[in-house]
Coordinates of C-alpha atoms and ligand atoms in Angstrom, one line a residue:
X293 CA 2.2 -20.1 -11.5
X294 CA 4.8 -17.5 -12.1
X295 CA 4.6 -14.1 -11.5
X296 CA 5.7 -13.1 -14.9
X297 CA 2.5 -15.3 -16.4
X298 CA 0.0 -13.9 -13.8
X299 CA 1.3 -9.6 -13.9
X300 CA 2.3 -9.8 -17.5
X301 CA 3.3 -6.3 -18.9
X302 CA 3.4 -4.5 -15.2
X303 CA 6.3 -7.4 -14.1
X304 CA 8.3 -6.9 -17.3
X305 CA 8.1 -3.4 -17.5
X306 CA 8.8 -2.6 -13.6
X307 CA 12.0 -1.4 -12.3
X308 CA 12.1 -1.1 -9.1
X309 CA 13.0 -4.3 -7.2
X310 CA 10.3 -3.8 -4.7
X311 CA 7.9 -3.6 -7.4
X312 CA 8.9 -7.5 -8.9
X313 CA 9.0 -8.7 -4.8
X314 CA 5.5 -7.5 -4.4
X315 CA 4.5 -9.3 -7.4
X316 CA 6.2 -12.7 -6.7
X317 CA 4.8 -12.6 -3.1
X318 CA 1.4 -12.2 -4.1
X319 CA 1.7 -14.6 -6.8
X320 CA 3.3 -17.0 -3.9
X321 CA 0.2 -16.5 -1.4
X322 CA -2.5 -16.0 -4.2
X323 CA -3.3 -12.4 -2.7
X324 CA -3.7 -8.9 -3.6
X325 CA -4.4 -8.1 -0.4
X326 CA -2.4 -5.4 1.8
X327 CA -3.8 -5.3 5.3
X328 CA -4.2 -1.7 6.7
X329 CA -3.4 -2.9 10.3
X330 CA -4.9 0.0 12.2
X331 CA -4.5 -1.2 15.6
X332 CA -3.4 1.0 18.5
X333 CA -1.6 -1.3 20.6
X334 CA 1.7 -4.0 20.0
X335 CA -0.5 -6.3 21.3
X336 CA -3.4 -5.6 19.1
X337 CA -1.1 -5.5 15.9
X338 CA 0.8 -9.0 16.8
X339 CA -2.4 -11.1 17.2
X340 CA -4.1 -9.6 13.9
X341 CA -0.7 -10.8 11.7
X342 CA -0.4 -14.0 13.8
X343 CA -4.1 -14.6 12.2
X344 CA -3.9 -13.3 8.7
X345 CA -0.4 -13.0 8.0
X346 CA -0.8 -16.0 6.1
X347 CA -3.4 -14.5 3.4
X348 CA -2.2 -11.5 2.7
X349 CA 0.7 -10.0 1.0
X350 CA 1.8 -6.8 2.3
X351 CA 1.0 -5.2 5.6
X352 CA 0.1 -1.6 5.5
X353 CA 1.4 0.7 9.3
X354 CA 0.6 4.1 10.8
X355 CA 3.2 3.9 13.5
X356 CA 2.5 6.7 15.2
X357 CA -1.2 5.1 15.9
X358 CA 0.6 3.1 18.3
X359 CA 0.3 3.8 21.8
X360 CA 2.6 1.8 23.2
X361 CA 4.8 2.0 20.9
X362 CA 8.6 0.8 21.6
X363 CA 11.9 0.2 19.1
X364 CA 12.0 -3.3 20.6
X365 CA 8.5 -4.5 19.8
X366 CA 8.7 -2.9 16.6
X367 CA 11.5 -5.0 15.6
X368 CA 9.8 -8.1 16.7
X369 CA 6.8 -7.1 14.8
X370 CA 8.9 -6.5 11.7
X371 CA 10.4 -9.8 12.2
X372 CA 7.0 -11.3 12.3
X373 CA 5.8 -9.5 9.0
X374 CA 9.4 -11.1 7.9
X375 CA 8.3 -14.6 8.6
X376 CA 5.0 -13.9 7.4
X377 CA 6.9 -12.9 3.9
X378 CA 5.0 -9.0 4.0
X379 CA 5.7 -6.0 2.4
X380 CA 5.9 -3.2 4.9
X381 CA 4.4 -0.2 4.1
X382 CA 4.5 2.8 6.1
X383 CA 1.7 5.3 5.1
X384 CA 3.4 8.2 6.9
X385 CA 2.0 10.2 3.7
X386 CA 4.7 12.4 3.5
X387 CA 4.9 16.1 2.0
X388 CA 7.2 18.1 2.7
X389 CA 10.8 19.6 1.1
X390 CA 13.1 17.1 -0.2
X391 CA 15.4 17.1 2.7
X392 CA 13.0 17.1 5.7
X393 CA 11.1 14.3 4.3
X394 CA 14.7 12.6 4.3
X395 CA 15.3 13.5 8.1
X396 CA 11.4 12.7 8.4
X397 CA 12.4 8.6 7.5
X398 CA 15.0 8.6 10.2
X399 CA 14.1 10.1 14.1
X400 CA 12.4 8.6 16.5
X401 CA 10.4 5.8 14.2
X402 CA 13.5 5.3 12.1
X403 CA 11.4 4.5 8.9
X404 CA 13.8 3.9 6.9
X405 CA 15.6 0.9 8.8
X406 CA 12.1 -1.4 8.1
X407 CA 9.8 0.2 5.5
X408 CA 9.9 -1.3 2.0
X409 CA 6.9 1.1 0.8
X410 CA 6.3 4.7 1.8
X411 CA 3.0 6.9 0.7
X412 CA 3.8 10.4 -0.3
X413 CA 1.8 13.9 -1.3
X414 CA 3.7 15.4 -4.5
X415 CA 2.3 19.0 -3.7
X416 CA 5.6 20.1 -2.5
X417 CA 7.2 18.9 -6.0
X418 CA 9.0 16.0 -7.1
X419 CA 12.2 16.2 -4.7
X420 CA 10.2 14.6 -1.9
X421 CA 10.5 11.2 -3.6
X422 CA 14.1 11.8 -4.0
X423 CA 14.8 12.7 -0.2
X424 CA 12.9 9.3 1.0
X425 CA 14.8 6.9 -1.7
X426 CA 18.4 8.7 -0.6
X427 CA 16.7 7.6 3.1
X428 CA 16.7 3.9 2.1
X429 CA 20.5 4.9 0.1
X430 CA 21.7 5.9 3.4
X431 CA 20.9 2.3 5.6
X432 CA 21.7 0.4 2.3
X433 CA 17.8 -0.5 1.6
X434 CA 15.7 -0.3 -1.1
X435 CA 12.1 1.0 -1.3
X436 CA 9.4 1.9 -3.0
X437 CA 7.1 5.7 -2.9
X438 CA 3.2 5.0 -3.7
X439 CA 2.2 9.1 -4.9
X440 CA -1.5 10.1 -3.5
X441 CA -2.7 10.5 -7.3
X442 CA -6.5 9.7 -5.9
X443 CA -8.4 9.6 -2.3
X444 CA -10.8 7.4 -1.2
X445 CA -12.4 10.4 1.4
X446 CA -15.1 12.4 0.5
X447 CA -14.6 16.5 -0.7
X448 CA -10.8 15.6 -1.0
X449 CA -9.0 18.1 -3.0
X450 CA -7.1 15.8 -5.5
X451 CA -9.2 17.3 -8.5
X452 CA -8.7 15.7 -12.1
X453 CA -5.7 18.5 -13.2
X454 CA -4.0 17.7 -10.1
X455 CA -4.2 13.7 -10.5
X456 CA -3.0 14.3 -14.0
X457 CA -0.2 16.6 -12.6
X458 CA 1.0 13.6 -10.2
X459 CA 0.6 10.8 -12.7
X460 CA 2.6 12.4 -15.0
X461 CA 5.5 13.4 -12.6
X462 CA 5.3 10.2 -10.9
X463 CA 5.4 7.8 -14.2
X464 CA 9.1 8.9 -15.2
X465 CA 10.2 8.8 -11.9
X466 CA 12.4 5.9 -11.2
X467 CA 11.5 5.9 -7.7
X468 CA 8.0 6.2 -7.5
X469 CA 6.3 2.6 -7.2
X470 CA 3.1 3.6 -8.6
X471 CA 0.2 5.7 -7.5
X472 CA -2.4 5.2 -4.6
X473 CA -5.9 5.7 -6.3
X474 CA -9.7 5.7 -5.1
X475 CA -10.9 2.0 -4.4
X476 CA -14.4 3.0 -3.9
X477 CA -14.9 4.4 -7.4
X478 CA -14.1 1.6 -10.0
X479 CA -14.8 4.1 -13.1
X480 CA -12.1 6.9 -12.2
X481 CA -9.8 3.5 -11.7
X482 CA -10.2 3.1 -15.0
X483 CA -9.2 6.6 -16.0
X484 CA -6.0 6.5 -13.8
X485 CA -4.5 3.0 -15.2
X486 CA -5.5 4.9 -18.9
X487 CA -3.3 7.6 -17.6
X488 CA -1.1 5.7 -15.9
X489 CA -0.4 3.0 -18.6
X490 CA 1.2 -0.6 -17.5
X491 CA 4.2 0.0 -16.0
X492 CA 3.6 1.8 -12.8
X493 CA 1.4 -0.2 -9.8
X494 CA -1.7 1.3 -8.6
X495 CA -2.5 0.5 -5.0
X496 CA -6.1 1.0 -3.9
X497 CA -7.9 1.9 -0.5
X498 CA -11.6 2.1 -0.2
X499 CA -12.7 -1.3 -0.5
X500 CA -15.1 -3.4 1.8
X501 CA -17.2 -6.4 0.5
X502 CA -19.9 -3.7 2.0
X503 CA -19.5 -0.8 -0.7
X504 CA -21.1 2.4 0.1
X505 CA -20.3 5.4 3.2
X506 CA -18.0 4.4 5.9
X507 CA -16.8 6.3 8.8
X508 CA -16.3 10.0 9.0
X509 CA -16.4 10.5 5.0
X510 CA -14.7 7.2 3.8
X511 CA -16.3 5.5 0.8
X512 CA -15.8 1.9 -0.2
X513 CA -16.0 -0.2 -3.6
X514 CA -15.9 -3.5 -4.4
X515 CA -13.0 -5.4 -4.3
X516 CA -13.2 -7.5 -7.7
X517 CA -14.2 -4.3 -9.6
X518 CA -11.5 -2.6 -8.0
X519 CA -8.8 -5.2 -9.8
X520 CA -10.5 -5.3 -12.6
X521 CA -10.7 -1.6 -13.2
X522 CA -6.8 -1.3 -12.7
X523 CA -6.0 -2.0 -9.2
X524 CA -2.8 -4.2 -8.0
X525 CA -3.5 -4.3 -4.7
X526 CA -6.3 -3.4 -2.1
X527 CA -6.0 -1.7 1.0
X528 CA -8.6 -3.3 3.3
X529 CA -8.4 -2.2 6.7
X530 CA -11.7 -2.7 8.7
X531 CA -13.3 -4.9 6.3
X532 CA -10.5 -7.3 7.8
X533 CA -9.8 -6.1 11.5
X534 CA -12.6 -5.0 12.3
X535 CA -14.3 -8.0 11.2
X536 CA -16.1 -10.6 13.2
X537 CA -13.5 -13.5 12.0
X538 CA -10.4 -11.4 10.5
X539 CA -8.7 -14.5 9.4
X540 CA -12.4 -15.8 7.4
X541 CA -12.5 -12.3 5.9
X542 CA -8.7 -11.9 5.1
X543 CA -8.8 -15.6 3.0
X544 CA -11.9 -14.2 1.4
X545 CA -10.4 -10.9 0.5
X546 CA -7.3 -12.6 -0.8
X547 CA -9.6 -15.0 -3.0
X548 CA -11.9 -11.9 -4.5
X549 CA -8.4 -10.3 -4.9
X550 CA -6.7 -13.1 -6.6
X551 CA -9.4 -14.4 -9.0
X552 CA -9.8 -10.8 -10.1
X553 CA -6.2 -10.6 -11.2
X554 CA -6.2 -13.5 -13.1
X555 CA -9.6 -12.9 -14.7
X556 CA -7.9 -9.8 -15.8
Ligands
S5P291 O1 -7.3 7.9 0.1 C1 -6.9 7.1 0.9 C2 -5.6 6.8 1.1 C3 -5.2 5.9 2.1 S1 -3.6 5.4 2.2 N1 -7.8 6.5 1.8 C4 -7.5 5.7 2.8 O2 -8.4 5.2 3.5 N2 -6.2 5.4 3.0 C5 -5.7 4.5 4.1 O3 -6.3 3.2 3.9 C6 -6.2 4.9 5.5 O4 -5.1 5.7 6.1 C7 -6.5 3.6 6.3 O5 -5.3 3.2 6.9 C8 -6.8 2.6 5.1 C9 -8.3 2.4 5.0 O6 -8.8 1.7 6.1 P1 -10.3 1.1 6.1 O7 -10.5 0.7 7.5 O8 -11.2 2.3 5.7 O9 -10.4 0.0 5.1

Protein backbone atom coordinates (compact mmCIF):
# COMPACT_ATOMS: atom_id res chain seq x y z
CA UNK A 1 0.00 0.00 0.00
CA UNK A 2 0.94 3.60 -0.45
CA UNK A 3 0.82 6.15 1.89
CA UNK A 4 -1.06 8.55 -0.29
CA UNK A 5 -3.99 5.55 -0.57
CA UNK A 6 -3.94 4.88 3.18
CA UNK A 7 -3.66 8.97 4.76
CA UNK A 8 -5.69 10.40 1.85
CA UNK A 9 -6.47 14.18 2.37
CA UNK A 10 -3.86 14.62 5.50
CA UNK A 11 -0.74 13.29 2.95
CA UNK A 12 -1.86 15.62 0.11
CA UNK A 13 -2.57 18.46 2.05
CA UNK A 14 0.62 18.30 4.38
CA UNK A 15 3.59 20.51 3.96
CA UNK A 16 6.03 19.89 6.07
CA UNK A 17 8.37 17.08 5.00
CA UNK A 18 8.36 15.52 8.29
CA UNK A 19 4.77 15.28 8.17
CA UNK A 20 4.77 12.90 4.54
CA UNK A 21 7.99 10.85 6.36
CA UNK A 22 5.84 10.08 9.25
CA UNK A 23 3.22 8.89 7.04
CA UNK A 24 5.30 6.73 4.60
CA UNK A 25 7.01 5.03 7.70
CA UNK A 26 3.97 4.11 9.27
CA UNK A 27 2.41 3.05 6.11
CA UNK A 28 5.93 0.93 5.64
CA UNK A 29 5.63 -0.83 9.26
CA UNK A 30 1.69 -0.94 9.36
CA UNK A 31 1.88 1.25 12.66
CA UNK A 32 0.47 4.29 14.29
CA UNK A 33 2.33 3.63 17.08
CA UNK A 34 4.96 6.23 18.78
CA UNK A 35 6.59 4.65 21.78
CA UNK A 36 6.92 7.02 24.80
CA UNK A 37 10.22 5.33 25.89
CA UNK A 38 10.25 6.53 29.41
CA UNK A 39 13.13 4.67 30.64
CA UNK A 40 15.76 6.23 32.95
CA UNK A 41 18.81 4.59 31.99
CA UNK A 42 20.92 4.04 28.22
CA UNK A 43 20.67 0.73 29.03
CA UNK A 44 17.05 0.51 29.78
CA UNK A 45 16.24 2.69 26.54
CA UNK A 46 18.61 0.43 24.12
CA UNK A 47 16.98 -2.90 25.02
CA UNK A 48 13.28 -1.57 24.80
CA UNK A 49 14.00 -0.31 20.89
CA UNK A 50 16.15 -3.44 20.23
CA UNK A 51 12.60 -5.26 21.10
CA UNK A 52 10.03 -3.07 19.49
CA UNK A 53 11.79 -0.94 17.25
CA UNK A 54 10.50 -3.07 14.71
CA UNK A 55 6.52 -2.27 15.35
CA UNK A 56 6.53 1.02 15.87
CA UNK A 57 6.94 4.09 13.98
CA UNK A 58 8.33 6.90 15.85
CA UNK A 59 10.00 6.91 19.22
CA UNK A 60 8.85 9.51 21.65
CA UNK A 61 12.24 10.93 24.43
CA UNK A 62 12.38 12.96 27.68
CA UNK A 63 16.16 13.18 27.71
CA UNK A 64 16.54 14.70 30.62
CA UNK A 65 14.85 11.45 32.38
CA UNK A 66 17.99 9.97 31.69
CA UNK A 67 20.37 9.35 34.39
CA UNK A 68 23.13 8.37 32.88
CA UNK A 69 22.90 10.30 30.25
CA UNK A 70 26.09 10.90 27.83
CA UNK A 71 26.50 12.68 24.06
CA UNK A 72 28.09 9.41 23.01
CA UNK A 73 25.33 6.91 23.97
CA UNK A 74 22.90 9.27 22.71
CA UNK A 75 24.27 9.20 19.34
CA UNK A 76 24.38 5.48 19.38
CA UNK A 77 20.80 5.40 20.46
CA UNK A 78 19.88 7.85 17.65
CA UNK A 79 21.66 5.61 15.32
CA UNK A 80 19.67 2.76 16.54
CA UNK A 81 16.19 4.58 16.19
CA UNK A 82 17.92 5.35 12.57
CA UNK A 83 18.17 1.67 11.75
CA UNK A 84 15.05 1.03 13.24
CA UNK A 85 13.60 3.77 10.57
CA UNK A 86 11.91 6.13 13.92
CA UNK A 87 10.86 9.42 14.13
CA UNK A 88 12.48 11.13 17.07
CA UNK A 89 10.49 13.08 18.99
CA UNK A 90 11.68 15.13 21.83
CA UNK A 91 8.75 16.11 24.17
CA UNK A 92 10.84 18.79 25.83
CA UNK A 93 7.33 20.75 25.87
CA UNK A 94 8.68 23.90 25.30
CA UNK A 95 7.31 27.51 26.36
CA UNK A 96 9.05 30.06 26.57
CA UNK A 97 10.04 33.45 24.30
CA UNK A 98 10.95 32.85 20.77
CA UNK A 99 14.69 33.12 21.25
CA UNK A 100 15.22 31.15 24.45
CA UNK A 101 13.26 28.28 23.23
CA UNK A 102 15.90 28.51 20.20
CA UNK A 103 18.95 28.47 22.63
CA UNK A 104 16.72 25.87 24.67
CA UNK A 105 17.19 23.22 21.25
CA UNK A 106 20.93 23.66 21.44
CA UNK A 107 22.98 23.42 25.16
CA UNK A 108 23.83 20.58 26.78
CA UNK A 109 21.19 18.04 24.98
CA UNK A 110 21.78 19.63 21.68
CA UNK A 111 18.11 18.92 20.53
CA UNK A 112 18.31 20.18 17.59
CA UNK A 113 21.30 18.03 16.06
CA UNK A 114 18.75 14.58 16.39
CA UNK A 115 15.06 15.59 16.96
CA UNK A 116 12.69 15.39 13.98
CA UNK A 117 9.57 16.33 16.27
CA UNK A 118 9.50 18.72 19.19
CA UNK A 119 6.19 19.26 21.64
CA UNK A 120 5.54 22.92 22.44
CA UNK A 121 3.04 25.18 24.86
CA UNK A 122 1.74 28.20 22.63
CA UNK A 123 0.97 30.33 25.95
CA UNK A 124 3.91 32.44 25.36
CA UNK A 125 2.56 33.17 21.64
CA UNK A 126 3.32 31.97 18.38
CA UNK A 127 7.17 32.96 18.05
CA UNK A 128 8.10 29.93 20.08
CA UNK A 129 7.45 27.69 17.09
CA UNK A 130 9.46 30.02 15.06
CA UNK A 131 12.63 29.97 17.42
CA UNK A 132 12.69 25.93 17.34
CA UNK A 133 12.26 25.63 13.39
CA UNK A 134 15.22 28.53 12.99
CA UNK A 135 16.92 25.76 15.57
CA UNK A 136 16.67 22.93 12.99
CA UNK A 137 17.62 26.18 10.10
CA UNK A 138 20.67 26.59 11.93
CA UNK A 139 22.21 22.57 11.82
CA UNK A 140 20.54 22.36 8.29
CA UNK A 141 17.60 19.97 9.67
CA UNK A 142 14.17 19.89 9.28
CA UNK A 143 11.50 19.29 11.95
CA UNK A 144 8.30 19.33 12.97
CA UNK A 145 6.37 21.30 16.38
CA UNK A 146 3.30 19.12 17.83
CA UNK A 147 1.25 22.33 19.90
CA UNK A 148 -0.32 21.01 23.38
CA UNK A 149 -3.95 21.97 21.98
CA UNK A 150 -5.39 19.05 24.62
CA UNK A 151 -3.94 17.06 27.84
CA UNK A 152 -4.43 13.72 28.66
CA UNK A 153 -3.95 14.71 32.79
CA UNK A 154 -6.70 15.35 34.94
CA UNK A 155 -7.71 19.36 36.16
CA UNK A 156 -5.30 20.52 33.26
CA UNK A 157 -5.94 23.98 32.36
CA UNK A 158 -6.22 23.70 28.51
CA UNK A 159 -10.03 24.79 28.66
CA UNK A 160 -12.15 24.79 25.35
CA UNK A 161 -11.29 28.85 24.44
CA UNK A 162 -7.76 28.07 24.92
CA UNK A 163 -7.68 24.75 22.65
CA UNK A 164 -9.55 26.88 20.09
CA UNK A 165 -6.96 29.74 20.61
CA UNK A 166 -4.03 27.13 19.77
CA UNK A 167 -5.76 25.33 16.97
CA UNK A 168 -6.36 28.26 15.24
CA UNK A 169 -2.78 29.75 15.54
CA UNK A 170 -1.29 26.48 15.03
CA UNK A 171 -3.36 25.55 11.65
CA UNK A 172 -1.74 28.51 9.43
CA UNK A 173 1.46 27.98 10.80
CA UNK A 174 3.78 26.45 8.43
CA UNK A 175 5.82 24.95 11.05
CA UNK A 176 3.49 23.46 13.35
CA UNK A 177 3.09 19.60 12.50
CA UNK A 178 -0.19 19.33 14.13
CA UNK A 179 -1.59 19.33 17.56
CA UNK A 180 -1.08 16.89 20.61
CA UNK A 181 -4.76 16.16 21.82
CA UNK A 182 -6.35 13.96 24.73
CA UNK A 183 -6.21 10.18 23.84
CA UNK A 184 -8.27 9.13 26.71
CA UNK A 185 -11.34 11.05 25.64
CA UNK A 186 -12.41 9.87 22.04
CA UNK A 187 -15.49 12.56 21.95
CA UNK A 188 -13.38 15.87 22.53
CA UNK A 189 -11.04 14.01 19.60
CA UNK A 190 -13.69 14.42 17.66
CA UNK A 191 -14.21 18.12 18.31
CA UNK A 192 -10.47 18.91 17.80
CA UNK A 193 -10.08 17.14 14.15
CA UNK A 194 -13.64 19.29 13.45
CA UNK A 195 -11.57 22.24 14.46
CA UNK A 196 -8.62 21.19 13.19
CA UNK A 197 -9.80 20.04 9.65
CA UNK A 198 -7.52 17.47 7.46
CA UNK A 199 -4.44 18.97 6.99
CA UNK A 200 -2.71 19.31 10.31
CA UNK A 201 -1.75 15.70 12.30
CA UNK A 202 -3.08 15.16 15.62
CA UNK A 203 -0.93 13.05 17.83
CA UNK A 204 -2.47 11.43 20.87
CA UNK A 205 -1.35 10.38 24.47
CA UNK A 206 -3.55 8.66 26.93
CA UNK A 207 -4.10 5.36 25.53
CA UNK A 208 -3.77 1.81 27.10
CA UNK A 209 -5.78 -1.33 25.93
CA UNK A 210 -6.79 -0.75 29.92
CA UNK A 211 -8.88 2.62 29.54
CA UNK A 212 -9.74 4.30 32.76
CA UNK A 213 -7.26 6.25 35.73
CA UNK A 214 -3.60 5.74 35.59
CA UNK A 215 -0.91 7.08 37.67
CA UNK A 216 -0.87 10.31 39.52
CA UNK A 217 -3.96 11.82 37.36
CA UNK A 218 -3.37 10.30 33.88
CA UNK A 219 -6.39 8.93 32.03
CA UNK A 220 -6.37 6.48 29.25
CA UNK A 221 -8.69 5.60 26.08
CA UNK A 222 -8.85 3.18 23.81
CA UNK A 223 -6.57 2.95 21.10
CA UNK A 224 -8.96 2.07 17.99
CA UNK A 225 -11.43 4.83 19.23
CA UNK A 226 -8.68 7.05 19.59
CA UNK A 227 -7.95 6.66 15.45
CA UNK A 228 -11.13 6.57 14.67
CA UNK A 229 -12.08 9.74 16.44
CA UNK A 230 -9.17 11.69 14.69
CA UNK A 231 -6.00 10.47 15.95
CA UNK A 232 -2.74 9.85 13.63
CA UNK A 233 -0.71 8.49 15.95
CA UNK A 234 -0.83 7.11 19.65
CA UNK A 235 1.47 7.79 22.32
CA UNK A 236 1.68 4.55 24.35
CA UNK A 237 4.19 4.62 26.91
CA UNK A 238 3.45 2.04 29.77
CA UNK A 239 0.93 0.19 28.05
CA UNK A 240 4.22 -0.99 26.04
CA UNK A 241 7.28 -0.72 28.57
CA UNK A 242 5.85 -1.29 31.24
CA UNK A 243 4.28 -4.40 29.95
CA UNK A 244 4.88 -7.98 30.79
CA UNK A 245 6.09 -8.73 26.98
CA UNK A 246 6.76 -5.15 25.41
CA UNK A 247 7.53 -6.53 22.07
CA UNK A 248 3.74 -8.81 22.24
CA UNK A 249 2.11 -5.45 23.32
CA UNK A 250 3.94 -3.18 20.86
CA UNK A 251 2.86 -5.64 17.59
CA UNK A 252 -0.63 -5.52 19.18
CA UNK A 253 -0.66 -1.74 19.53
CA UNK A 254 0.68 -1.39 16.08
CA UNK A 255 -2.22 -3.78 14.79
CA UNK A 256 -5.16 -1.88 16.83
CA UNK A 257 -3.44 1.21 15.42
CA UNK A 258 -3.15 0.18 11.86
CA UNK A 259 -6.58 -1.50 11.28
CA UNK A 260 -8.11 1.64 12.84
CA UNK A 261 -6.56 3.84 10.13
CA UNK A 262 -7.61 1.98 7.42
CA UNK A 263 -11.10 1.31 8.74
CA UNK A 264 -11.14 5.08 8.75
O1 LIG B 1 -1.24 15.42 27.68
C1 LIG B 1 -0.25 14.71 27.60
C2 LIG B 1 0.83 15.02 26.78
C3 LIG B 1 1.90 14.16 26.69
S1 LIG B 1 3.11 14.49 25.52
N1 LIG B 1 -0.17 13.56 28.33
C4 LIG B 1 0.90 12.71 28.28
O2 LIG B 1 0.87 11.68 28.95
N2 LIG B 1 1.99 13.02 27.48
C5 LIG B 1 3.19 12.15 27.44
O3 LIG B 1 2.82 10.86 26.96
C6 LIG B 1 3.87 11.93 28.80
O4 LIG B 1 4.92 12.87 28.97
C7 LIG B 1 4.39 10.49 28.71
O5 LIG B 1 5.70 10.46 28.19
C8 LIG B 1 3.46 9.81 27.70
C9 LIG B 1 2.40 8.92 28.29
O6 LIG B 1 2.94 7.79 28.89
P1 LIG B 1 2.02 6.60 29.48
O7 LIG B 1 2.98 5.73 30.20
O8 LIG B 1 1.01 7.23 30.39
O9 LIG B 1 1.37 5.93 28.29
Amino acid sequence: MQPDEVWGERWSSATLPIAKRYMTVATEKQSLVCLAADRRTMGGLFELINEVGPFIAALKTHVDLIEDWSPSEWADFCALAHHHNLLIFEDRKFADIGKISRSQMTGIYNISAWSDIVTAHLISGPDVVDGLQTAWKEVNREGGVLLLAQMSSRGNLLNENYTNTVVRLGAVHEGVLGFIGNGSKPDELVELRQKVGQQKMIWTPGVNREVGDGEMGQRYGDPYDAVIAGSDCIIVGSGIHGAEHPKTAAQSYAQISWNALLSR
